[in-house]
CSV table of N, CA and C in Angstrom, one decimal:
chain,number,residue,atom,x,y,z
I,1,MET,N,16.3,2.0,-11.2
I,1,MET,CA,16.1,1.5,-9.9
I,1,MET,C,14.7,1.7,-9.4
I,2,LYS,N,14.2,0.7,-8.7
I,2,LYS,CA,12.8,0.8,-8.3
I,2,LYS,C,12.8,1.0,-6.8
I,3,ALA,N,11.7,1.7,-6.3
I,3,ALA,CA,11.6,2.0,-4.9
I,3,ALA,C,10.1,1.8,-4.6
I,4,ARG,N,9.8,1.4,-3.4
I,4,ARG,CA,8.5,1.3,-2.9
I,4,ARG,C,8.3,2.1,-1.7
I,5,VAL,N,7.2,2.9,-1.6
I,5,VAL,CA,6.9,3.7,-0.5
I,5,VAL,C,5.6,3.2,0.1
I,6,THR,N,5.5,2.9,1.4
I,6,THR,CA,4.3,2.6,2.0
I,6,THR,C,3.9,3.7,3.0
I,7,VAL,N,2.7,4.2,2.8
I,7,VAL,CA,2.2,5.3,3.6
I,7,VAL,C,1.1,4.8,4.4
I,8,MET,N,1.2,4.9,5.8
I,8,MET,CA,0.1,4.5,6.7
I,8,MET,C,-0.3,5.6,7.6
I,9,LEU,N,-1.5,5.7,8.0
I,9,LEU,CA,-1.9,6.6,9.0
I,9,LEU,C,-1.2,6.3,10.3
I,10,LYS,N,-0.7,7.3,11.1
I,10,LYS,CA,-0.1,7.0,12.3
I,10,LYS,C,-1.0,6.3,13.3
I,11,SER,N,-0.5,5.5,14.2
I,11,SER,CA,-1.4,4.8,15.1
I,11,SER,C,-1.9,5.9,16.0
I,12,GLY,N,-3.2,5.8,16.3
I,12,GLY,CA,-3.9,6.8,17.1
I,12,GLY,C,-4.8,7.7,16.2
I,13,VAL,N,-4.4,7.8,14.9
I,13,VAL,CA,-5.2,8.6,14.0
I,13,VAL,C,-6.4,7.7,13.5
I,14,LEU,N,-7.6,8.2,13.6
I,14,LEU,CA,-8.8,7.4,13.2
I,14,LEU,C,-8.7,7.0,11.8
I,15,ASP,N,-9.0,5.8,11.4
I,15,ASP,CA,-8.9,5.3,10.0
I,15,ASP,C,-10.3,4.8,9.6
I,16,PRO,N,-11.2,5.7,9.1
I,16,PRO,CA,-12.5,5.4,8.8
I,16,PRO,C,-12.6,4.4,7.6
I,17,GLN,N,-11.6,4.4,6.7
I,17,GLN,CA,-11.6,3.5,5.5
I,17,GLN,C,-11.3,2.1,6.0
I,18,GLY,N,-10.3,2.0,6.9
I,18,GLY,CA,-10.0,0.7,7.5
I,18,GLY,C,-11.2,0.1,8.3
I,19,GLU,N,-11.9,1.0,9.0
I,19,GLU,CA,-13.0,0.6,9.8
I,19,GLU,C,-14.2,0.1,8.9
I,20,ALA,N,-14.3,0.8,7.8
I,20,ALA,CA,-15.4,0.4,6.8
I,20,ALA,C,-15.0,-1.0,6.3
I,21,VAL,N,-13.8,-1.3,6.0
I,21,VAL,CA,-13.4,-2.6,5.5
I,21,VAL,C,-13.6,-3.7,6.6
I,22,ARG,N,-13.3,-3.3,7.8
I,22,ARG,CA,-13.5,-4.3,8.9
I,22,ARG,C,-15.0,-4.6,9.0
I,23,HIS,N,-15.8,-3.6,8.9
I,23,HIS,CA,-17.3,-3.8,9.0
I,23,HIS,C,-17.8,-4.7,7.9
I,24,ALA,N,-17.3,-4.4,6.7
I,24,ALA,CA,-17.7,-5.1,5.5
I,24,ALA,C,-17.3,-6.6,5.6
I,25,LEU,N,-16.0,-6.8,6.1
I,25,LEU,CA,-15.6,-8.2,6.2
I,25,LEU,C,-16.5,-9.0,7.2
I,26,GLY,N,-16.9,-8.3,8.3
I,26,GLY,CA,-17.8,-8.9,9.2
I,26,GLY,C,-19.1,-9.3,8.6
I,27,SER,N,-19.6,-8.4,7.8
I,27,SER,CA,-20.9,-8.6,7.1
I,27,SER,C,-20.8,-9.8,6.1
I,28,LEU,N,-19.6,-10.0,5.6
I,28,LEU,CA,-19.4,-11.1,4.6
I,28,LEU,C,-19.1,-12.5,5.4
I,29,GLY,N,-19.1,-12.4,6.7
I,29,GLY,CA,-19.0,-13.7,7.4
I,29,GLY,C,-17.6,-14.0,7.9
I,30,PHE,N,-16.7,-13.0,7.7
I,30,PHE,CA,-15.3,-13.3,8.2
I,30,PHE,C,-15.2,-12.9,9.7
I,31,GLN,N,-15.1,-13.9,10.5
I,31,GLN,CA,-15.0,-13.6,12.0
I,31,GLN,C,-13.6,-13.4,12.4
I,32,GLY,N,-13.4,-12.8,13.5
I,32,GLY,CA,-12.1,-12.8,14.1
I,32,GLY,C,-11.2,-11.7,13.5
I,33,VAL,N,-11.7,-10.7,12.9
I,33,VAL,CA,-10.9,-9.6,12.4
I,33,VAL,C,-11.0,-8.5,13.4
I,34,ASN,N,-9.9,-8.4,14.1
I,34,ASN,CA,-9.9,-7.4,15.3
I,34,ASN,C,-9.6,-6.0,14.8
I,35,GLY,N,-8.9,-5.8,13.8
I,35,GLY,CA,-8.6,-4.4,13.3
I,35,GLY,C,-8.1,-4.4,11.9
I,36,VAL,N,-8.4,-3.3,11.2
I,36,VAL,CA,-8.0,-3.1,9.9
I,36,VAL,C,-7.5,-1.7,9.7
I,37,ARG,N,-6.3,-1.5,9.1
I,37,ARG,CA,-5.8,-0.2,8.8
I,37,ARG,C,-5.5,-0.2,7.3
I,38,GLN,N,-5.9,0.8,6.6
I,38,GLN,CA,-5.6,0.9,5.2
I,38,GLN,C,-4.7,2.1,4.9
I,39,GLY,N,-3.7,1.8,4.1
I,39,GLY,CA,-2.8,2.8,3.6
I,39,GLY,C,-2.6,2.7,2.1
I,40,LYS,N,-1.5,3.4,1.7
I,40,LYS,CA,-1.3,3.4,0.2
I,40,LYS,C,0.2,3.0,0.0
I,41,VAL,N,0.4,2.4,-1.2
I,41,VAL,CA,1.7,2.0,-1.6
I,41,VAL,C,2.0,2.6,-2.9
I,42,ILE,N,3.2,3.2,-3.1
I,42,ILE,CA,3.5,3.9,-4.3
I,42,ILE,C,4.8,3.3,-4.8
I,43,GLU,N,4.8,2.7,-6.0
I,43,GLU,CA,6.0,2.1,-6.6
I,43,GLU,C,6.6,3.1,-7.6
I,44,LEU,N,7.8,3.4,-7.4
I,44,LEU,CA,8.5,4.4,-8.3
I,44,LEU,C,9.6,3.7,-9.1
I,45,ASP,N,9.6,4.1,-10.4
I,45,ASP,CA,10.7,3.7,-11.3
I,45,ASP,C,11.6,4.9,-11.5
I,46,LEU,N,12.8,4.8,-10.9
I,46,LEU,CA,13.7,6.0,-10.9
I,46,LEU,C,14.9,5.8,-11.9
I,47,ALA,N,15.4,6.9,-12.4
I,47,ALA,CA,16.5,6.9,-13.3
I,47,ALA,C,17.8,6.7,-12.4
I,48,GLU,N,17.8,7.2,-11.2
I,48,GLU,CA,18.9,7.2,-10.3
I,48,GLU,C,19.4,5.7,-10.1
I,49,ALA,N,20.7,5.5,-10.2
I,49,ALA,CA,21.2,4.1,-10.1
I,49,ALA,C,21.8,3.8,-8.7
I,50,ASP,N,22.2,4.9,-8.0
I,50,ASP,CA,22.8,4.7,-6.7
I,50,ASP,C,21.7,4.5,-5.6
I,51,PRO,N,21.7,3.4,-4.8
I,51,PRO,CA,20.7,3.1,-3.9
I,51,PRO,C,20.6,4.2,-2.8
I,52,ALA,N,21.7,4.7,-2.3
I,52,ALA,CA,21.6,5.7,-1.2
I,52,ALA,C,21.0,7.0,-1.7
I,53,LYS,N,21.5,7.4,-2.9
I,53,LYS,CA,20.9,8.7,-3.5
I,53,LYS,C,19.4,8.5,-3.8
I,54,ALA,N,19.1,7.3,-4.3
I,54,ALA,CA,17.7,7.1,-4.6
I,54,ALA,C,16.8,7.1,-3.4
I,55,GLU,N,17.3,6.5,-2.3
I,55,GLU,CA,16.5,6.5,-1.0
I,55,GLU,C,16.4,8.0,-0.5
I,56,ALA,N,17.4,8.8,-0.6
I,56,ALA,CA,17.3,10.1,-0.1
I,56,ALA,C,16.3,10.9,-1.0
I,57,GLU,N,16.4,10.7,-2.3
I,57,GLU,CA,15.4,11.4,-3.2
I,57,GLU,C,14.0,11.0,-2.9
I,58,VAL,N,13.8,9.7,-2.7
I,58,VAL,CA,12.4,9.3,-2.4
I,58,VAL,C,11.9,9.8,-1.1
I,59,LYS,N,12.8,9.9,-0.1
I,59,LYS,CA,12.4,10.5,1.2
I,59,LYS,C,12.0,11.9,1.1
I,60,ALA,N,12.7,12.7,0.2
I,60,ALA,CA,12.4,14.0,0.0
I,60,ALA,C,11.0,14.1,-0.7
I,61,MET,N,10.7,13.2,-1.7
I,61,MET,CA,9.4,13.1,-2.3
I,61,MET,C,8.3,12.9,-1.3
I,62,CYS,N,8.6,12.0,-0.3
I,62,CYS,CA,7.6,11.7,0.7
I,62,CYS,C,7.2,12.9,1.5
I,63,ASP,N,8.3,13.6,1.9
I,63,ASP,CA,8.1,14.8,2.8
I,63,ASP,C,7.4,15.9,2.1
I,64,LYS,N,7.6,16.0,0.7
I,64,LYS,CA,7.1,17.1,0.0
I,64,LYS,C,5.7,16.8,-0.6
I,65,LEU,N,5.4,15.5,-1.0
I,65,LEU,CA,4.2,15.2,-1.7
I,65,LEU,C,3.5,14.0,-1.3
I,66,LEU,N,4.2,12.9,-1.1
I,66,LEU,CA,3.6,11.6,-1.0
I,66,LEU,C,2.9,11.3,0.3
I,67,ALA,N,3.4,11.9,1.4
I,67,ALA,CA,2.8,11.6,2.7
I,67,ALA,C,2.5,12.9,3.4
I,68,ASN,N,1.4,12.9,4.2
I,68,ASN,CA,1.1,14.1,5.0
I,68,ASN,C,1.7,13.7,6.4
I,69,THR,N,2.9,14.2,6.7
I,69,THR,CA,3.6,13.7,7.8
I,69,THR,C,3.0,14.1,9.2
I,70,VAL,N,2.0,15.0,9.1
I,70,VAL,CA,1.3,15.3,10.4
I,70,VAL,C,0.5,14.1,10.9
I,71,ILE,N,-0.1,13.4,9.9
I,71,ILE,CA,-1.0,12.2,10.4
I,71,ILE,C,-0.5,10.9,9.8
I,72,GLU,N,0.5,10.9,8.9
I,72,GLU,CA,0.9,9.7,8.2
I,72,GLU,C,2.4,9.4,8.4
I,73,SER,N,2.7,8.2,8.5
I,73,SER,CA,4.1,7.8,8.5
I,73,SER,C,4.4,7.0,7.2
I,74,TYR,N,5.7,7.0,6.8
I,74,TYR,CA,6.0,6.3,5.6
I,74,TYR,C,7.2,5.5,5.7
I,75,ARG,N,7.3,4.5,4.9
I,75,ARG,CA,8.5,3.6,4.9
I,75,ARG,C,9.0,3.5,3.5
I,76,VAL,N,10.3,3.6,3.3
I,76,VAL,CA,10.9,3.6,1.9
I,76,VAL,C,11.7,2.3,1.8
I,77,GLU,N,11.5,1.5,0.7
I,77,GLU,CA,12.3,0.4,0.4
I,77,GLU,C,12.9,0.6,-1.0
I,78,VAL,N,14.2,0.5,-1.1
I,78,VAL,CA,14.8,0.6,-2.5
I,78,VAL,C,15.0,-0.9,-2.9
I,79,LEU,N,14.4,-1.2,-4.1
I,79,LEU,CA,14.4,-2.7,-4.5
I,79,LEU,C,15.5,-3.0,-5.4
D,1,MET,N,-2.6,-12.6,15.2
D,1,MET,CA,-1.7,-12.7,14.0
D,1,MET,C,-2.0,-11.5,13.0
D,2,LYS,N,-0.9,-10.9,12.5
D,2,LYS,CA,-1.1,-9.8,11.6
D,2,LYS,C,-0.8,-10.2,10.2
D,3,ALA,N,-1.5,-9.6,9.3
D,3,ALA,CA,-1.3,-9.9,7.9
D,3,ALA,C,-1.3,-8.6,7.1
D,4,ARG,N,-0.5,-8.6,6.0
D,4,ARG,CA,-0.5,-7.3,5.2
D,4,ARG,C,-0.9,-7.7,3.8
D,5,VAL,N,-1.8,-7.0,3.2
D,5,VAL,CA,-2.2,-7.3,1.8
D,5,VAL,C,-1.8,-6.1,1.0
D,6,THR,N,-1.2,-6.3,-0.1
D,6,THR,CA,-0.8,-5.2,-1.0
D,6,THR,C,-1.6,-5.5,-2.3
D,7,VAL,N,-2.4,-4.5,-2.7
D,7,VAL,CA,-3.2,-4.6,-3.9
D,7,VAL,C,-2.7,-3.6,-4.9
D,8,MET,N,-2.3,-4.0,-6.1
D,8,MET,CA,-1.8,-3.1,-7.2
D,8,MET,C,-2.6,-3.4,-8.4
D,9,LEU,N,-2.8,-2.4,-9.2
D,9,LEU,CA,-3.3,-2.6,-10.6
D,9,LEU,C,-2.4,-3.5,-11.4
D,10,LYS,N,-3.0,-4.4,-12.1
D,10,LYS,CA,-2.2,-5.3,-13.0
D,10,LYS,C,-1.4,-4.4,-14.0
D,11,SER,N,-0.3,-4.9,-14.4
D,11,SER,CA,0.5,-4.2,-15.4
D,11,SER,C,-0.3,-4.2,-16.7
D,12,GLY,N,-0.3,-3.1,-17.4
D,12,GLY,CA,-1.1,-3.0,-18.6
D,12,GLY,C,-2.4,-2.2,-18.3
D,13,VAL,N,-2.9,-2.2,-17.0
D,13,VAL,CA,-4.0,-1.4,-16.7
D,13,VAL,C,-3.6,0.0,-16.4
D,14,LEU,N,-4.3,1.0,-17.1
D,14,LEU,CA,-3.9,2.4,-16.9
D,14,LEU,C,-4.1,2.8,-15.4
D,15,ASP,N,-3.1,3.6,-14.9
D,15,ASP,CA,-3.1,4.0,-13.5
D,15,ASP,C,-3.1,5.5,-13.5
D,16,PRO,N,-4.3,6.1,-13.6
D,16,PRO,CA,-4.3,7.6,-13.6
D,16,PRO,C,-3.8,8.3,-12.3
D,17,GLN,N,-4.0,7.6,-11.2
D,17,GLN,CA,-3.6,8.1,-9.9
D,17,GLN,C,-2.0,8.2,-9.9
D,18,GLY,N,-1.4,7.1,-10.3
D,18,GLY,CA,0.1,7.0,-10.4
D,18,GLY,C,0.6,8.1,-11.4
D,19,GLU,N,-0.1,8.2,-12.5
D,19,GLU,CA,0.3,9.2,-13.5
D,19,GLU,C,0.2,10.6,-13.0
D,20,ALA,N,-0.8,10.9,-12.2
D,20,ALA,CA,-0.9,12.2,-11.5
D,20,ALA,C,0.2,12.5,-10.6
D,21,VAL,N,0.6,11.4,-9.8
D,21,VAL,CA,1.7,11.6,-8.9
D,21,VAL,C,3.0,11.8,-9.6
D,22,ARG,N,3.2,11.1,-10.7
D,22,ARG,CA,4.4,11.3,-11.5
D,22,ARG,C,4.5,12.7,-12.1
D,23,HIS,N,3.4,13.2,-12.5
D,23,HIS,CA,3.3,14.6,-13.1
D,23,HIS,C,3.6,15.6,-11.9
D,24,ALA,N,3.0,15.4,-10.8
D,24,ALA,CA,3.2,16.3,-9.7
D,24,ALA,C,4.7,16.3,-9.2
D,25,LEU,N,5.3,15.1,-9.2
D,25,LEU,CA,6.7,15.0,-8.8
D,25,LEU,C,7.6,15.8,-9.8
D,26,GLY,N,7.2,15.7,-11.1
D,26,GLY,CA,8.0,16.5,-12.1
D,26,GLY,C,7.8,18.0,-11.9
D,27,SER,N,6.6,18.4,-11.5
D,27,SER,CA,6.3,19.8,-11.3
D,27,SER,C,7.1,20.3,-10.1
D,28,LEU,N,7.4,19.4,-9.1
D,28,LEU,CA,8.1,19.8,-7.9
D,28,LEU,C,9.6,19.8,-8.1
D,29,GLY,N,10.0,19.4,-9.3
D,29,GLY,CA,11.4,19.5,-9.6
D,29,GLY,C,12.2,18.1,-9.5
D,30,PHE,N,11.4,17.1,-9.2
D,30,PHE,CA,12.1,15.7,-9.1
D,30,PHE,C,12.2,15.2,-10.5
D,31,GLN,N,13.5,15.1,-11.0
D,31,GLN,CA,13.8,14.6,-12.3
D,31,GLN,C,14.0,13.1,-12.3
D,32,GLY,N,13.9,12.5,-13.4
D,32,GLY,CA,14.3,11.1,-13.5
D,32,GLY,C,13.3,10.1,-12.9
D,33,VAL,N,12.0,10.5,-12.8
D,33,VAL,CA,11.0,9.6,-12.3
D,33,VAL,C,10.3,9.0,-13.6
D,34,ASN,N,10.6,7.8,-13.9
D,34,ASN,CA,10.2,7.2,-15.2
D,34,ASN,C,8.7,6.6,-15.1
D,35,GLY,N,8.4,6.2,-13.9
D,35,GLY,CA,7.0,5.7,-13.8
D,35,GLY,C,6.6,5.6,-12.4
D,36,VAL,N,5.3,5.7,-12.1
D,36,VAL,CA,4.7,5.6,-10.8
D,36,VAL,C,3.5,4.8,-10.9
D,37,ARG,N,3.3,3.8,-10.0
D,37,ARG,CA,2.1,3.0,-9.9
D,37,ARG,C,1.7,3.2,-8.4
D,38,GLN,N,0.4,3.4,-8.2
D,38,GLN,CA,-0.1,3.5,-6.9
D,38,GLN,C,-1.1,2.4,-6.6
D,39,GLY,N,-0.9,1.8,-5.4
D,39,GLY,CA,-1.9,0.8,-5.0
D,39,GLY,C,-2.2,1.0,-3.5
D,40,LYS,N,-2.9,0.0,-2.9
D,40,LYS,CA,-3.2,0.2,-1.5
D,40,LYS,C,-2.7,-1.0,-0.7
D,41,VAL,N,-2.5,-0.7,0.6
D,41,VAL,CA,-2.0,-1.7,1.5
D,41,VAL,C,-3.0,-1.8,2.6
D,42,ILE,N,-3.4,-3.0,3.0
D,42,ILE,CA,-4.3,-3.2,4.1
D,42,ILE,C,-3.7,-4.1,5.1
D,43,GLU,N,-3.6,-3.6,6.4
D,43,GLU,CA,-3.1,-4.4,7.5
D,43,GLU,C,-4.2,-4.9,8.3
D,44,LEU,N,-4.2,-6.2,8.5
D,44,LEU,CA,-5.3,-6.9,9.2
D,44,LEU,C,-4.7,-7.5,10.5
D,45,ASP,N,-5.5,-7.3,11.6
D,45,ASP,CA,-5.2,-7.9,12.9
D,45,ASP,C,-6.2,-9.1,13.1
D,46,LEU,N,-5.7,-10.3,13.0
D,46,LEU,CA,-6.6,-11.5,13.0
D,46,LEU,C,-6.5,-12.2,14.3
D,47,ALA,N,-7.7,-12.8,14.6
D,47,ALA,CA,-7.7,-13.7,15.8
D,47,ALA,C,-7.0,-15.0,15.5
D,48,GLU,N,-7.1,-15.5,14.3
D,48,GLU,CA,-6.5,-16.8,13.9
D,48,GLU,C,-5.0,-16.8,14.2
D,49,ALA,N,-4.6,-17.9,14.8
D,49,ALA,CA,-3.2,-18.0,15.3
D,49,ALA,C,-2.3,-18.9,14.3
D,50,ASP,N,-3.0,-19.7,13.5
D,50,ASP,CA,-2.2,-20.6,12.6
D,50,ASP,C,-1.9,-19.8,11.3
D,51,PRO,N,-0.6,-19.7,11.0
D,51,PRO,CA,-0.2,-18.9,9.8
D,51,PRO,C,-0.9,-19.4,8.5
D,52,ALA,N,-0.9,-20.7,8.3
D,52,ALA,CA,-1.5,-21.2,7.0
D,52,ALA,C,-3.0,-20.9,6.9
D,53,LYS,N,-3.7,-21.1,8.0
D,53,LYS,CA,-5.1,-20.8,8.0
D,53,LYS,C,-5.4,-19.3,7.8
D,54,ALA,N,-4.5,-18.5,8.5
D,54,ALA,CA,-4.7,-17.1,8.4
D,54,ALA,C,-4.5,-16.6,6.9
D,55,GLU,N,-3.5,-17.2,6.3
D,55,GLU,CA,-3.2,-16.8,4.9
D,55,GLU,C,-4.4,-17.2,4.0
D,56,ALA,N,-4.9,-18.4,4.2
D,56,ALA,CA,-6.0,-18.9,3.4
D,56,ALA,C,-7.2,-17.9,3.6
D,57,GLU,N,-7.5,-17.5,4.8
D,57,GLU,CA,-8.6,-16.7,5.1
D,57,GLU,C,-8.4,-15.3,4.5
D,58,VAL,N,-7.2,-14.8,4.5
D,58,VAL,CA,-6.9,-13.5,4.0
D,58,VAL,C,-7.1,-13.5,2.4
D,59,LYS,N,-6.6,-14.6,1.8
D,59,LYS,CA,-6.8,-14.8,0.4
D,59,LYS,C,-8.3,-14.8,0.0
D,60,ALA,N,-9.1,-15.4,0.8
D,60,ALA,CA,-10.5,-15.4,0.6
D,60,ALA,C,-11.1,-14.0,0.7
D,61,MET,N,-10.6,-13.3,1.7
D,61,MET,CA,-11.1,-11.9,1.8
D,61,MET,C,-10.7,-11.0,0.6
D,62,CYS,N,-9.5,-11.3,0.1
D,62,CYS,CA,-9.0,-10.5,-1.1
D,62,CYS,C,-10.0,-10.8,-2.3
D,63,ASP,N,-10.2,-12.1,-2.5
D,63,ASP,CA,-11.1,-12.5,-3.7
D,63,ASP,C,-12.5,-11.9,-3.5
D,64,LYS,N,-13.0,-11.9,-2.3
D,64,LYS,CA,-14.4,-11.5,-2.1
D,64,LYS,C,-14.5,-10.0,-2.0
D,65,LEU,N,-13.6,-9.3,-1.4
D,65,LEU,CA,-13.8,-7.9,-1.1
D,65,LEU,C,-12.6,-6.9,-1.4
D,66,LEU,N,-11.4,-7.4,-1.0
D,66,LEU,CA,-10.3,-6.4,-0.9
D,66,LEU,C,-9.7,-6.0,-2.3
D,67,ALA,N,-9.8,-6.9,-3.2
D,67,ALA,CA,-9.2,-6.7,-4.5
D,67,ALA,C,-10.2,-6.9,-5.6
D,68,ASN,N,-10.2,-6.2,-6.7
D,68,ASN,CA,-11.0,-6.4,-7.9
D,68,ASN,C,-10.0,-7.2,-8.8
D,69,THR,N,-10.2,-8.6,-8.8
D,69,THR,CA,-9.2,-9.4,-9.4
D,69,THR,C,-9.2,-9.3,-11.0
D,70,VAL,N,-10.2,-8.6,-11.5
D,70,VAL,CA,-10.2,-8.4,-13.0
D,70,VAL,C,-9.1,-7.5,-13.4
D,71,ILE,N,-8.9,-6.4,-12.6
D,71,ILE,CA,-7.9,-5.4,-12.9
D,71,ILE,C,-6.7,-5.3,-11.9
D,72,GLU,N,-6.9,-6.0,-10.7
D,72,GLU,CA,-5.9,-5.8,-9.7
D,72,GLU,C,-5.3,-7.2,-9.3
D,73,SER,N,-4.0,-7.1,-8.9
D,73,SER,CA,-3.4,-8.3,-8.3
D,73,SER,C,-3.1,-8.0,-6.9
D,74,TYR,N,-3.0,-9.1,-6.1
D,74,TYR,CA,-2.8,-8.8,-4.6
D,74,TYR,C,-1.7,-9.8,-4.1
D,75,ARG,N,-1.0,-9.4,-3.1
D,75,ARG,CA,0.0,-10.2,-2.4
D,75,ARG,C,-0.3,-10.2,-0.9
D,76,VAL,N,-0.2,-11.4,-0.4
D,76,VAL,CA,-0.5,-11.5,1.1
D,76,VAL,C,0.7,-11.9,1.8
D,77,GLU,N,1.0,-11.2,2.9
D,77,GLU,CA,2.2,-11.5,3.8
D,77,GLU,C,1.6,-11.7,5.2
D,78,VAL,N,1.9,-12.9,5.7
D,78,VAL,CA,1.5,-13.1,7.1
D,78,VAL,C,2.7,-12.7,8.0
D,79,LEU,N,2.5,-11.8,8.9
D,79,LEU,CA,3.7,-11.3,9.7
D,79,LEU,C,3.9,-12.0,11.0
């Protein structure tokens, strides 16, 4: 079973990486980019076959390792 | 108009970051993780209101800046 985790900085947390991308896009001539936020996506290939159990396991992984829940929020999709 | 770009290493390209996560998950006691791939997600807030034009613009951004198309593939979603 596959799962995808998307981790983004919470809104309100400064995102210098996104800001750098926004600036670079402007330098390349792309107008009208009002904001950029950059996060990470983690695709997991799990042995677990039950979707509910897989989701619970992935959420535990996020809380323990994949996301810093003080400043980041995460979203889990079981595919 | 918002757009989301997901950039992943192409399959076959070694992903040391994903491999490190897989190893760390194993150390934390998560069994049954067969594979991990890590990529990035970029959320753009665009002034462009036409979805087709926005998608074309974001694809151009990917080819020029956001993805290294030699080793990475990208997916664009206009939200």
